[in-house]
MMTF fields as JSON, N, C-alpha, C and O atoms, coordinates in Angstrom:
{
  "mmtfVersion": "1.0.0",
  "mmtfProducer": "UNKNOWN",
  "numBonds": 575,
  "numAtoms": 576,
  "numGroups": 144,
  "numChains": 1,
  "numModels": 1,
  "chainsPerModel": [1],
  "groupsPerChain": [144],
  "chainIdList": ["A"],
  "bondAtomList": [4, 2, 8, 6, 12, 10, 16, 14, 20, 18, 24, 22, 28, 26, 32, 30, 36, 34, 40, 38, 44, 42, 48, 46, 52, 50, 56, 54, 60, 58, 64, 62, 68, 66, 72, 70, 76, 74, 80, 78, 84, 82, 88, 86, 92, 90, 96, 94, 100, 98, 104, 102, 108, 106, 112, 110, 116, 114, 120, 118, 124, 122, 128, 126, 132, 130, 136, 134, 140, 138, 144, 142, 148, 146, 152, 150, 156, 154, 160, 158, 164, 162, 168, 166, 172, 170, 176, 174, 180, 178, 184, 182, 188, 186, 192, 190, 196, 194, 200, 198, 204, 202, 208, 206, 212, 210, 216, 214, 220, 218, 224, 222, 228, 226, 232, 230, 236, 234, 240, 238, 244, 242, 248, 246, 252, 250, 256, 254, 260, 258, 264, 262, 268, 266, 272, 270, 276, 274, 280, 278, 284, 282, 288, 286, 292, 290, 296, 294, 300, 298, 304, 302, 308, 306, 312, 310, 316, 314, 320, 318, 324, 322, 328, 326, 332, 330, 336, 334, 340, 338, 344, 342, 348, 346, 352, 350, 356, 354, 360, 358, 364, 362, 368, 366, 372, 370, 376, 374, 380, 378, 384, 382, 388, 386, 392, 390, 396, 394, 400, 398, 404, 402, 408, 406, 412, 410, 416, 414, 420, 418, 424, 422, 428, 426, 432, 430, 436, 434, 440, 438, 444, 442, 448, 446, 452, 450, 456, 454, 460, 458, 464, 462, 468, 466, 472, 470, 476, 474, 480, 478, 484, 482, 488, 486, 492, 490, 496, 494, 500, 498, 504, 502, 508, 506, 512, 510, 516, 514, 520, 518, 524, 522, 528, 526, 532, 530, 536, 534, 540, 538, 544, 542, 548, 546, 552, 550, 556, 554, 560, 558, 564, 562, 568, 566, 572, 570],
  "bondOrderList": [1, 1, 1, 1, 1, 1, 1, 1, 1, 1, 1, 1, 1, 1, 1, 1, 1, 1, 1, 1, 1, 1, 1, 1, 1, 1, 1, 1, 1, 1, 1, 1, 1, 1, 1, 1, 1, 1, 1, 1, 1, 1, 1, 1, 1, 1, 1, 1, 1, 1, 1, 1, 1, 1, 1, 1, 1, 1, 1, 1, 1, 1, 1, 1, 1, 1, 1, 1, 1, 1, 1, 1, 1, 1, 1, 1, 1, 1, 1, 1, 1, 1, 1, 1, 1, 1, 1, 1, 1, 1, 1, 1, 1, 1, 1, 1, 1, 1, 1, 1, 1, 1, 1, 1, 1, 1, 1, 1, 1, 1, 1, 1, 1, 1, 1, 1, 1, 1, 1, 1, 1, 1, 1, 1, 1, 1, 1, 1, 1, 1, 1, 1, 1, 1, 1, 1, 1, 1, 1, 1, 1, 1, 1],
  "groupList": [{"groupName": "MET", "atomNameList": ["N", "CA", "C", "O"], "elementList": ["N", "C", "C", "O"], "formalChargeList": [0, 0, 0, 0], "bondAtomList": [1, 0, 2, 1, 3, 2], "bondOrderList": [1, 1, 2], "singleLetterCode": "M", "chemCompType": "L-PEPTIDE LINKING"}, {"groupName": "LYS", "atomNameList": ["N", "CA", "C", "O"], "elementList": ["N", "C", "C", "O"], "formalChargeList": [0, 0, 0, 0], "bondAtomList": [1, 0, 2, 1, 3, 2], "bondOrderList": [1, 1, 2], "singleLetterCode": "K", "chemCompType": "L-PEPTIDE LINKING"}, {"groupName": "ARG", "atomNameList": ["N", "CA", "C", "O"], "elementList": ["N", "C", "C", "O"], "formalChargeList": [0, 0, 0, 0], "bondAtomList": [1, 0, 2, 1, 3, 2], "bondOrderList": [1, 1, 2], "singleLetterCode": "R", "chemCompType": "L-PEPTIDE LINKING"}, {"groupName": "ILE", "atomNameList": ["N", "CA", "C", "O"], "elementList": ["N", "C", "C", "O"], "formalChargeList": [0, 0, 0, 0], "bondAtomList": [1, 0, 2, 1, 3, 2], "bondOrderList": [1, 1, 2], "singleLetterCode": "I", "chemCompType": "L-PEPTIDE LINKING"}, {"groupName": "TRP", "atomNameList": ["N", "CA", "C", "O"], "elementList": ["N", "C", "C", "O"], "formalChargeList": [0, 0, 0, 0], "bondAtomList": [1, 0, 2, 1, 3, 2], "bondOrderList": [1, 1, 2], "singleLetterCode": "W", "chemCompType": "L-PEPTIDE LINKING"}, {"groupName": "LEU", "atomNameList": ["N", "CA", "C", "O"], "elementList": ["N", "C", "C", "O"], "formalChargeList": [0, 0, 0, 0], "bondAtomList": [1, 0, 2, 1, 3, 2], "bondOrderList": [1, 1, 2], "singleLetterCode": "L", "chemCompType": "L-PEPTIDE LINKING"}, {"groupName": "VAL", "atomNameList": ["N", "CA", "C", "O"], "elementList": ["N", "C", "C", "O"], "formalChargeList": [0, 0, 0, 0], "bondAtomList": [1, 0, 2, 1, 3, 2], "bondOrderList": [1, 1, 2], "singleLetterCode": "V", "chemCompType": "L-PEPTIDE LINKING"}, {"groupName": "ALA", "atomNameList": ["N", "CA", "C", "O"], "elementList": ["N", "C", "C", "O"], "formalChargeList": [0, 0, 0, 0], "bondAtomList": [1, 0, 2, 1, 3, 2], "bondOrderList": [1, 1, 2], "singleLetterCode": "A", "chemCompType": "L-PEPTIDE LINKING"}, {"groupName": "ASN", "atomNameList": ["N", "CA", "C", "O"], "elementList": ["N", "C", "C", "O"], "formalChargeList": [0, 0, 0, 0], "bondAtomList": [1, 0, 2, 1, 3, 2], "bondOrderList": [1, 1, 2], "singleLetterCode": "N", "chemCompType": "L-PEPTIDE LINKING"}, {"groupName": "GLN", "atomNameList": ["N", "CA", "C", "O"], "elementList": ["N", "C", "C", "O"], "formalChargeList": [0, 0, 0, 0], "bondAtomList": [1, 0, 2, 1, 3, 2], "bondOrderList": [1, 1, 2], "singleLetterCode": "Q", "chemCompType": "L-PEPTIDE LINKING"}, {"groupName": "GLU", "atomNameList": ["N", "CA", "C", "O"], "elementList": ["N", "C", "C", "O"], "formalChargeList": [0, 0, 0, 0], "bondAtomList": [1, 0, 2, 1, 3, 2], "bondOrderList": [1, 1, 2], "singleLetterCode": "E", "chemCompType": "L-PEPTIDE LINKING"}, {"groupName": "TYR", "atomNameList": ["N", "CA", "C", "O"], "elementList": ["N", "C", "C", "O"], "formalChargeList": [0, 0, 0, 0], "bondAtomList": [1, 0, 2, 1, 3, 2], "bondOrderList": [1, 1, 2], "singleLetterCode": "Y", "chemCompType": "L-PEPTIDE LINKING"}, {"groupName": "SER", "atomNameList": ["N", "CA", "C", "O"], "elementList": ["N", "C", "C", "O"], "formalChargeList": [0, 0, 0, 0], "bondAtomList": [1, 0, 2, 1, 3, 2], "bondOrderList": [1, 1, 2], "singleLetterCode": "S", "chemCompType": "L-PEPTIDE LINKING"}, {"groupName": "GLY", "atomNameList": ["N", "CA", "C", "O"], "elementList": ["N", "C", "C", "O"], "formalChargeList": [0, 0, 0, 0], "bondAtomList": [1, 0, 2, 1, 3, 2], "bondOrderList": [1, 1, 2], "singleLetterCode": "G", "chemCompType": "PEPTIDE LINKING"}, {"groupName": "PRO", "atomNameList": ["N", "CA", "C", "O"], "elementList": ["N", "C", "C", "O"], "formalChargeList": [0, 0, 0, 0], "bondAtomList": [1, 0, 2, 1, 3, 2], "bondOrderList": [1, 1, 2], "singleLetterCode": "P", "chemCompType": "L-PEPTIDE LINKING"}, {"groupName": "ASP", "atomNameList": ["N", "CA", "C", "O"], "elementList": ["N", "C", "C", "O"], "formalChargeList": [0, 0, 0, 0], "bondAtomList": [1, 0, 2, 1, 3, 2], "bondOrderList": [1, 1, 2], "singleLetterCode": "D", "chemCompType": "L-PEPTIDE LINKING"}, {"groupName": "THR", "atomNameList": ["N", "CA", "C", "O"], "elementList": ["N", "C", "C", "O"], "formalChargeList": [0, 0, 0, 0], "bondAtomList": [1, 0, 2, 1, 3, 2], "bondOrderList": [1, 1, 2], "singleLetterCode": "T", "chemCompType": "L-PEPTIDE LINKING"}, {"groupName": "HIS", "atomNameList": ["N", "CA", "C", "O"], "elementList": ["N", "C", "C", "O"], "formalChargeList": [0, 0, 0, 0], "bondAtomList": [1, 0, 2, 1, 3, 2], "bondOrderList": [1, 1, 2], "singleLetterCode": "H", "chemCompType": "L-PEPTIDE LINKING"}, {"groupName": "PHE", "atomNameList": ["N", "CA", "C", "O"], "elementList": ["N", "C", "C", "O"], "formalChargeList": [0, 0, 0, 0], "bondAtomList": [1, 0, 2, 1, 3, 2], "bondOrderList": [1, 1, 2], "singleLetterCode": "F", "chemCompType": "L-PEPTIDE LINKING"}],
  "groupTypeList": [0, 1, 2, 3, 4, 3, 5, 6, 7, 8, 9, 7, 10, 7, 9, 3, 11, 12, 13, 0, 8, 6, 14, 13, 15, 5, 12, 5, 6, 7, 16, 5, 16, 17, 10, 10, 13, 7, 7, 17, 1, 2, 15, 5, 7, 12, 7, 7, 14, 13, 2, 6, 17, 15, 2, 0, 13, 9, 7, 2, 17, 12, 0, 10, 14, 15, 6, 13, 6, 2, 10, 1, 10, 2, 2, 2, 18, 7, 1, 9, 3, 6, 16, 2, 5, 9, 12, 7, 17, 5, 9, 13, 15, 18, 15, 2, 5, 6, 5, 5, 7, 12, 14, 7, 6, 5, 13, 6, 3, 2, 1, 0, 5, 12, 13, 15, 5, 12, 2, 7, 6, 6, 0, 10, 3, 14, 1, 15, 6, 6, 13, 9, 13, 0, 10, 10, 3, 17, 2, 9, 5, 12, 2, 12],
  "groupIdList": [1, 2, 3, 4, 5, 6, 7, 8, 9, 10, 11, 12, 13, 14, 15, 16, 17, 18, 19, 20, 21, 22, 23, 24, 25, 26, 27, 28, 29, 30, 31, 32, 33, 34, 35, 36, 37, 38, 39, 40, 41, 42, 43, 44, 45, 46, 47, 48, 49, 50, 51, 52, 53, 54, 55, 56, 57, 58, 59, 60, 61, 62, 63, 64, 65, 66, 67, 68, 69, 70, 71, 72, 73, 74, 75, 76, 77, 78, 79, 80, 81, 82, 83, 84, 85, 86, 87, 88, 89, 90, 91, 92, 93, 94, 95, 96, 97, 98, 99, 100, 101, 102, 103, 104, 105, 106, 107, 108, 109, 110, 111, 112, 113, 114, 115, 116, 117, 118, 119, 120, 121, 122, 123, 124, 125, 126, 127, 128, 129, 130, 131, 132, 133, 134, 135, 136, 137, 138, 139, 140, 141, 142, 143, 144],
  "secStructList": [7, 7, 7, 3, 3, 3, 3, 3, 3, 7, 1, 1, 3, 3, 3, 3, 3, 3, 3, 1, 1, 1, 1, 1, 7, 7, 3, 3, 3, 3, 3, 3, 3, 7, 2, 2, 2, 2, 1, 7, 2, 2, 2, 2, 1, 1, 1, 7, 7, 7, 3, 3, 3, 7, 1, 1, 1, 1, 7, 3, 3, 3, 7, 7, 7, 7, 6, 2, 2, 2, 2, 2, 2, 2, 2, 2, 2, 2, 2, 2, 2, 2, 2, 2, 2, 2, 2, 2, 2, 2, 6, 6, 1, 7, 1, 3, 3, 3, 3, 3, 3, 7, 2, 2, 2, 2, 2, 2, 2, 2, 2, 2, 7, 7, 2, 2, 2, 2, 2, 2, 3, 3, 3, 3, 3, 3, 7, 7, 7, 6, 6, 1, 7, 2, 2, 2, 2, 2, 2, 2, 2, 2, 2, 7],
  "xCoordList": [55.144, 56.37, 56.85, 56.708, 57.41, 57.86, 59.29, 60.152, 59.518, 60.836, 61.68, 61.18, 62.963, 63.886, 65.011, 65.508, 65.398, 66.553, 67.672, 67.439, 68.893, 70.08, 70.94, 71.375, 71.185, 72.071, 73.453, 73.618, 74.448, 75.847, 76.544, 76.624, 77.055, 77.554, 78.735, 78.931, 79.514, 80.513, 80.431, 79.454, 81.415, 81.329, 81.537, 81.305, 81.965, 82.252, 81.373, 81.255, 80.759, 79.981, 78.854, 78.983, 77.747, 76.614, 76.084, 75.931, 75.809, 75.212, 73.91, 73.845, 72.884, 71.587, 71.28, 71.279, 71.018, 70.69, 69.246, 68.692, 68.648, 67.278, 67.235, 67.98, 66.355, 66.182, 64.884, 64.128, 64.65, 63.446, 63.764, 62.9, 65.008, 65.436, 66.819, 67.588, 67.114, 68.455, 68.961, 68.285, 70.086, 70.805, 70.119, 69.397, 70.35, 69.754, 70.296, 71.262, 69.672, 70.096, 69.79, 68.673, 70.795, 70.649, 70.977, 71.866, 70.258, 70.568, 70.796, 70.122, 71.75, 72.107, 71.006, 70.612, 70.519, 69.482, 70.104, 69.742, 71.045, 71.64, 72.983, 73.249, 73.822, 75.102, 75.156, 74.946, 75.438, 75.6, 77.045, 77.592, 77.668, 79.037, 79.136, 78.355, 80.105, 80.352, 81.867, 82.492, 82.447, 83.907, 84.506, 85.611, 83.778, 84.294, 84.449, 85.25, 83.688, 83.783, 85.104, 85.534, 85.761, 87.051, 88.211, 89.364, 87.924, 88.978, 89.562, 88.896, 90.804, 91.437, 90.86, 90.411, 90.873, 90.339, 91.017, 90.36, 92.307, 93.036, 92.588, 92.681, 92.102, 91.625, 90.228, 89.827, 89.497, 88.152, 88.151, 87.207, 89.22, 89.314, 89.623, 90.33, 89.094, 89.238, 90.619, 91.015, 91.352, 92.673, 93.54, 93.089, 94.793, 95.712, 95.254, 94.577, 95.618, 95.191, 95.745, 96.843, 94.961, 95.406, 96.562, 96.927, 97.13, 98.248, 97.886, 97.189, 98.361, 98.1, 99.409, 100.376, 99.422, 100.581, 100.361, 99.231, 101.458, 101.384, 100.951, 101.182, 100.321, 99.945, 101.183, 101.207, 102.181, 103.422, 104.549, 104.725, 105.298, 106.426, 106.101, 105.037, 107.058, 106.962, 106.576, 106.475, 106.368, 106.1, 104.758, 103.79, 104.73, 103.497, 103.243, 104.185, 101.988, 101.61, 100.481, 99.62, 100.502, 99.384, 98.221, 98.407, 97.019, 95.801, 95.372, 95.609, 94.75, 94.222, 93.01, 92.24, 92.823, 91.601, 90.382, 90.493, 89.235, 87.987, 87.717, 87.58, 87.638, 87.392, 85.963, 85.655, 85.093, 83.719, 83.507, 82.424, 84.525, 84.398, 84.06, 83.168, 84.755, 84.52, 83.112, 82.429, 82.702, 81.367, 80.286, 79.261, 80.508, 79.532, 79.382, 78.266, 80.483, 80.416, 79.72, 78.96, 79.978, 79.325, 77.81, 77.038, 77.398, 75.966, 75.334, 74.214, 76.052, 75.521, 75.253, 74.206, 76.202, 76.025, 74.93, 74.132, 74.887, 73.842, 72.46, 71.521, 72.332, 71.049, 70.663, 69.496, 71.63, 71.365, 70.883, 69.939, 71.529, 71.153, 69.734, 68.906, 69.462, 68.161, 67.05, 65.959, 67.312, 66.327, 65.979, 64.81, 66.994, 66.774, 65.949, 65.028, 66.288, 65.562, 64.113, 63.2, 63.899, 62.542, 61.664, 60.504, 62.208, 61.461, 61.045, 59.896, 61.98, 61.69, 60.689, 59.824, 60.802, 59.886, 58.466, 57.505, 58.334, 57.013, 56.386, 55.164, 57.223, 56.727, 56.44, 55.937, 56.755, 56.486, 57.518, 57.23, 58.743, 59.787, 60.309, 60.832, 60.171, 60.604, 59.764, 59.174, 59.727, 58.995, 59.921, 59.623, 61.058, 62.02, 63.37, 63.685, 64.17, 65.456, 66.524, 66.311, 67.674, 68.848, 69.899, 70.172, 70.492, 71.549, 72.871, 73.074, 73.76, 75.101, 76.067, 76.405, 76.514, 77.302, 78.385, 78.322, 79.387, 80.446, 79.787, 78.781, 80.329, 79.672, 79.338, 78.249, 80.254, 80.0, 78.848, 78.004, 78.81, 77.747, 76.42, 75.376, 76.458, 75.244, 74.596, 73.376, 75.406, 74.878, 74.187, 73.128, 74.781, 74.187, 72.907, 71.909, 72.919, 71.717, 70.584, 69.442, 70.895, 69.879, 69.155, 67.936, 69.901, 69.309, 68.422, 67.527, 68.663, 67.924, 66.681, 65.876, 66.514, 65.381, 64.057, 63.934, 63.072, 61.721, 61.102, 61.661, 59.967, 59.291, 58.958, 59.242, 58.352, 57.973, 59.193, 59.205, 60.196, 61.403, 62.153, 62.72, 62.154, 62.794, 62.132, 62.812, 60.826, 60.102, 60.362, 60.17, 60.794, 61.098, 62.445, 62.711, 63.295, 64.625, 64.481, 63.955, 64.967, 64.879, 66.234, 66.302, 67.312, 68.639, 69.616, 69.558, 70.507, 71.593, 72.908, 73.047, 73.872, 75.186, 76.232, 76.404, 76.935, 77.941, 79.286, 80.211, 79.378, 80.587, 80.74, 79.761, 81.952, 82.217, 82.7, 83.827, 81.841, 82.199, 82.135, 82.162, 82.049, 82.012, 83.283, 84.392, 83.104, 84.242, 84.809, 85.81, 84.203, 84.723, 83.998, 84.331, 83.017, 82.36, 81.145, 80.906, 80.378, 79.122, 79.342, 78.514, 80.444, 80.71, 80.78, 80.229, 81.45, 81.562, 80.213, 79.881, 79.446, 78.11, 77.256, 76.599, 77.262, 76.503, 77.001, 76.203, 78.3, 78.865, 78.365, 77.987, 78.359, 77.891, 76.396, 75.951, 75.624, 74.186, 73.865, 72.889, 74.684, 74.474, 74.8, 74.206, 75.744, 76.156, 75.065, 74.923, 74.3, 73.325, 71.979, 71.069],
  "yCoordList": [130.668, 129.98, 130.38, 131.533, 129.434, 129.696, 130.234, 129.75, 131.242, 131.849, 131.013, 130.501, 130.888, 130.132, 131.047, 131.882, 130.879, 131.596, 130.596, 129.453, 131.054, 130.244, 130.962, 132.09, 130.31, 130.849, 130.263, 129.043, 131.129, 130.721, 131.312, 132.532, 130.436, 130.966, 130.192, 129.01, 130.905, 130.303, 131.054, 131.766, 130.918, 131.521, 133.042, 133.686, 133.622, 135.056, 135.839, 137.058, 135.168, 135.881, 135.001, 133.782, 135.656, 134.965, 135.819, 137.033, 135.163, 135.835, 135.11, 133.881, 135.891, 135.324, 135.719, 136.9, 134.713, 134.928, 134.513, 133.686, 135.1, 134.788, 134.374, 134.892, 133.438, 132.995, 132.224, 132.054, 131.769, 130.985, 129.503, 128.654, 129.185, 127.799, 127.595, 128.54, 126.346, 125.976, 124.895, 123.875, 125.036, 126.302, 127.173, 126.68, 128.434, 129.401, 130.777, 130.929, 131.773, 133.147, 133.495, 133.298, 134.014, 134.38, 135.853, 136.388, 136.494, 137.882, 137.97, 137.306, 138.796, 138.964, 139.737, 140.822, 139.169, 139.801, 140.536, 141.676, 139.875, 140.459, 139.825, 138.686, 140.573, 140.067, 140.385, 141.526, 139.369, 139.539, 139.21, 138.229, 140.022, 139.748, 139.654, 140.258, 138.89, 138.679, 138.643, 137.589, 139.798, 139.912, 138.962, 138.454, 138.721, 137.824, 136.398, 135.626, 136.049, 134.708, 134.449, 133.301, 135.517, 135.367, 135.564, 135.333, 135.983, 136.252, 134.952, 133.917, 135.03, 133.889, 133.735, 134.707, 132.524, 132.244, 133.122, 133.603, 133.331, 134.13, 135.594, 136.278, 136.075, 137.449, 137.611, 138.721, 136.523, 136.579, 136.513, 136.969, 135.938, 135.835, 137.21, 138.004, 137.491, 138.823, 139.066, 140.22, 138.032, 138.207, 137.013, 136.037, 137.126, 136.012, 134.813, 134.974, 133.617, 132.442, 132.483, 132.983, 131.948, 131.899, 130.931, 130.194, 130.949, 130.065, 129.249, 129.726, 128.026, 127.148, 126.552, 126.424, 126.188, 125.521, 124.018, 123.538, 123.286, 121.835, 121.509, 122.287, 120.353, 119.937, 119.692, 119.962, 119.187, 118.887, 119.615, 119.452, 120.395, 121.091, 122.551, 123.058, 123.206, 124.636, 125.007, 126.192, 124.044, 124.329, 125.032, 124.769, 125.945, 126.638, 126.395, 126.296, 126.298, 126.059, 126.998, 127.337, 127.408, 128.247, 127.346, 126.204, 127.882, 127.146, 127.561, 128.695, 126.657, 126.966, 127.875, 127.733, 128.819, 129.624, 128.744, 127.653, 129.219, 128.484, 128.153, 129.056, 126.87, 126.47, 126.783, 126.766, 127.069, 127.374, 128.764, 129.064, 129.616, 130.983, 130.975, 131.701, 130.175, 130.099, 129.588, 130.085, 128.585, 128.017, 129.044, 129.118, 129.825, 130.865, 131.883, 132.307, 132.283, 133.243, 132.639, 133.319, 131.361, 130.676, 130.65, 130.901, 130.346, 130.307, 131.687, 131.832, 132.695, 134.062, 134.471, 135.042, 134.177, 134.54, 133.696, 134.211, 132.415, 131.54, 132.035, 131.995, 132.493, 133.025, 134.265, 134.436, 135.126, 136.318, 135.907, 136.491, 134.913, 134.422, 133.85, 134.195, 132.98, 132.323, 133.345, 133.22, 134.344, 135.398, 136.121, 136.399, 136.424, 137.09, 136.206, 136.683, 134.915, 133.984, 133.809, 133.796, 133.674, 133.483, 134.694, 134.547, 135.874, 137.091, 137.161, 137.469, 136.876, 136.918, 135.826, 136.052, 134.658, 133.567, 133.912, 133.634, 134.509, 134.917, 135.989, 136.053, 136.826, 137.877, 137.348, 138.084, 136.083, 135.481, 135.812, 135.727, 136.195, 136.538, 135.315, 135.451, 134.131, 132.903, 131.737, 131.787, 130.681, 129.472, 128.3, 127.434, 128.293, 127.205, 127.79, 128.931, 126.989, 127.449, 126.393, 125.209, 126.84, 125.982, 126.488, 127.687, 125.571, 125.918, 125.392, 124.181, 126.294, 125.962, 126.616, 127.79, 125.849, 126.435, 125.483, 124.277, 126.051, 125.206, 124.209, 124.54, 123.0, 121.964, 122.388, 122.085, 123.085, 123.489, 124.487, 124.389, 125.434, 126.441, 125.804, 126.115, 124.933, 124.249, 123.485, 123.522, 122.797, 122.049, 122.936, 122.584, 124.082, 125.016, 125.614, 125.713, 126.013, 126.591, 125.573, 125.905, 124.35, 123.293, 123.141, 122.971, 123.204, 123.055, 124.238, 124.095, 125.404, 126.616, 126.868, 127.737, 126.135, 126.383, 126.023, 124.987, 126.89, 126.601, 125.538, 125.202, 125.021, 123.981, 124.426, 123.71, 125.612, 126.102, 126.346, 125.981, 126.952, 127.245, 125.957, 125.83, 125.023, 123.732, 122.995, 122.348, 123.093, 122.441, 123.127, 122.518, 124.381, 125.103, 124.684, 124.93, 124.053, 123.648, 122.484, 121.424, 122.714, 121.68, 121.033, 119.991, 121.658, 121.12, 121.661, 122.833, 120.799, 121.195, 120.72, 119.56, 121.635, 121.285, 121.729, 122.929, 120.79, 121.137, 121.506, 120.695, 122.728, 123.168, 124.669, 125.409, 125.127, 126.561, 127.119, 126.856, 127.89, 128.5, 130.027, 130.695, 130.574, 132.034, 132.623, 132.174, 133.632, 134.311, 133.614, 134.073, 132.521, 131.786, 132.116, 131.569, 133.0, 133.464, 132.658, 131.554, 133.253, 132.644, 131.329, 130.421, 131.233, 129.993, 128.795, 127.735, 128.961, 127.868, 127.583, 126.425, 128.616, 128.416, 127.601, 126.642, 127.972, 127.233, 125.798, 124.875, 125.607, 124.256, 123.386, 122.234, 123.919, 123.153, 122.868, 121.775, 123.831, 123.624, 122.596, 121.856, 122.548, 121.564, 120.165, 119.21, 120.016, 118.689, 117.997, 116.776, 118.768, 118.167, 117.919, 117.419],
  "zCoordList": [91.728, 92.04, 93.434, 93.841, 94.151, 95.507, 95.506, 94.774, 96.338, 96.464, 97.429, 98.431, 97.106, 97.939, 98.413, 97.658, 99.653, 100.204, 100.434, 100.826, 100.18, 100.404, 101.424, 101.194, 102.55, 103.577, 103.361, 103.325, 103.216, 103.094, 104.318, 104.459, 105.214, 106.48, 107.036, 106.753, 107.836, 108.714, 110.038, 110.272, 110.901, 112.226, 112.226, 113.249, 111.111, 111.064, 110.092, 110.221, 109.127, 108.113, 107.594, 107.492, 107.271, 106.66, 105.525, 105.654, 104.417, 103.266, 102.963, 102.978, 102.69, 102.349, 100.915, 100.569, 100.083, 98.679, 98.439, 99.163, 97.412, 97.048, 95.584, 94.751, 95.293, 93.915, 93.77, 94.726, 92.572, 92.302, 92.14, 92.362, 91.752, 91.544, 92.144, 92.322, 92.449, 92.907, 91.995, 91.864, 91.364, 91.222, 90.179, 89.313, 90.274, 89.354, 89.655, 90.403, 89.071, 89.331, 90.778, 91.257, 91.466, 92.869, 93.046, 92.383, 93.937, 94.273, 95.782, 96.569, 96.157, 97.563, 98.284, 97.856, 99.376, 100.187, 101.364, 101.658, 102.038, 103.236, 103.531, 103.145, 104.216, 104.729, 106.211, 106.622, 107.006, 108.443, 108.777, 108.272, 109.625, 110.022, 111.531, 112.267, 111.967, 113.392, 113.58, 113.458, 113.876, 113.972, 114.995, 114.804, 116.082, 117.11, 116.589, 117.116, 115.558, 114.991, 114.306, 114.197, 113.837, 113.178, 114.145, 113.78, 115.364, 116.344, 116.889, 116.92, 117.312, 117.971, 119.368, 119.976, 119.866, 121.194, 122.24, 123.164, 122.106, 123.095, 123.088, 124.108, 121.933, 121.848, 122.441, 122.791, 122.554, 123.111, 124.625, 125.27, 125.201, 126.652, 127.23, 126.61, 128.417, 129.007, 129.604, 129.763, 129.933, 130.539, 130.184, 129.584, 130.574, 130.345, 131.162, 132.178, 130.727, 131.481, 132.899, 133.142, 133.825, 135.214, 135.391, 134.475, 136.592, 136.894, 138.12, 139.015, 138.151, 139.288, 139.78, 139.027, 141.063, 141.659, 141.621, 141.704, 141.495, 141.639, 143.051, 143.977, 143.216, 144.569, 145.416, 146.617, 144.773, 145.503, 144.798, 143.59, 145.507, 144.914, 144.647, 145.003, 144.006, 143.773, 142.334, 142.014, 141.493, 140.078, 139.891, 140.604, 138.898, 138.52, 137.043, 136.256, 136.665, 135.279, 134.887, 135.699, 133.63, 133.177, 132.8, 132.38, 132.959, 132.614, 131.219, 130.803, 130.504, 129.177, 129.311, 130.261, 128.368, 128.414, 128.177, 127.618, 128.6, 128.472, 127.012, 126.187, 126.686, 125.295, 124.864, 123.673, 125.826, 125.508, 124.931, 124.43, 124.993, 124.496, 123.008, 122.568, 122.25, 120.808, 120.503, 119.607, 121.273, 121.085, 121.434, 120.756, 122.475, 122.85, 121.733, 121.433, 121.112, 120.006, 118.794, 118.104, 118.536, 117.421, 117.637, 116.712, 118.859, 119.178, 119.087, 118.598, 119.556, 119.496, 118.05, 117.744, 117.165, 115.759, 115.114, 114.33, 115.434, 114.884, 115.302, 114.506, 116.523, 116.984, 116.181, 115.829, 115.891, 115.078, 113.677, 113.144, 113.1, 111.771, 111.792, 110.949, 112.757, 112.832, 113.087, 112.53, 113.915, 114.164, 112.871, 112.602, 112.074, 110.781, 109.844, 109.179, 109.797, 108.935, 109.392, 108.566, 110.7, 111.208, 110.92, 110.534, 111.105, 110.835, 109.363, 109.048, 108.481, 107.041, 106.652, 105.807, 107.258, 106.948, 107.396, 106.679, 108.562, 109.053, 108.163, 108.029, 107.56, 106.664, 105.265, 104.417, 105.016, 103.713, 102.649, 101.455, 103.08, 102.109, 101.351, 100.245, 101.934, 101.253, 101.753, 102.833, 100.937, 101.282, 101.568, 102.391, 100.866, 101.002, 101.391, 101.054, 102.109, 102.618, 102.396, 102.655, 101.913, 101.764, 102.734, 102.791, 103.501, 104.444, 103.907, 103.818, 103.553, 103.051, 104.019, 103.873, 105.015, 106.096, 106.561, 106.324, 107.232, 107.794, 108.746, 109.374, 108.867, 109.666, 111.095, 111.585, 111.774, 113.159, 113.241, 114.131, 112.328, 112.311, 111.898, 112.472, 110.927, 110.48, 111.63, 111.796, 112.419, 113.56, 114.576, 115.095, 114.864, 115.833, 115.274, 115.988, 114.011, 113.392, 113.381, 113.701, 113.018, 112.94, 114.283, 114.317, 115.379, 116.708, 117.093, 117.926, 116.494, 116.858, 116.008, 116.342, 114.93, 114.029, 114.685, 115.338, 114.504, 114.988, 114.084, 113.04, 114.48, 113.692, 112.282, 111.321, 112.145, 110.816, 109.94, 108.765, 110.505, 109.731, 109.395, 108.31, 110.306, 110.066, 108.901, 108.104, 108.808, 107.71, 106.366, 105.314, 106.397, 105.152, 104.565, 103.389, 105.379, 104.907, 103.932, 104.271, 102.697, 101.668, 101.378, 100.727, 101.864, 101.596, 102.635, 103.006, 103.096, 103.989, 103.389, 103.003, 103.316, 102.772, 103.788, 103.999, 104.422, 105.423, 104.787, 104.752, 104.291, 103.592, 103.795, 103.689, 104.084, 104.247, 102.914, 102.495, 102.249, 100.971, 101.036, 100.003, 102.244, 102.403, 101.801, 102.092, 100.96, 100.345, 99.121, 98.57, 98.677, 97.523, 96.226, 95.174, 96.291, 95.073, 94.675, 95.166, 93.757, 93.301, 92.561, 92.637, 91.856, 91.114, 92.064, 91.768, 93.192, 94.16, 94.825, 95.076, 95.105, 95.675, 94.702, 95.108, 93.442, 92.423, 92.305, 92.139, 92.388, 92.285, 93.431, 93.213, 94.642, 95.805, 95.704, 96.054, 95.232, 95.087, 94.013, 94.131, 92.963, 91.883, 92.305, 91.803, 93.229, 93.695, 94.494, 94.432, 95.238, 96.163, 95.531, 96.193]
}
């Protein structure tokens, strides 16, 4: 029988479960955390937003922090997740993979998957269920 891994992830935490069937009995393989993924955008920026002058007049306005900061952190964590999955797949730890992740994280992970790992994906569920317990994970897996 082929072993299946289920990735449950959002931008701050990822849990990897192992089982033989979906849905079925699952055991936790690993938990990855990314504290920056839960941080506010303002906490990720190195300084307060800059200020600019109007072209005409004396008014000054603050600039918004770089909106790409959050996306960079999401990509950094997704790369860590995919690296872990690729390593385990090459070692033969699983044959099939289910991705149950928040839509933004799922999109980034999908783009980073190698050909072999991409072919191992048997199901994708764009839903953030991190921290909601095994019952919710089973419910989402049963729906698809």
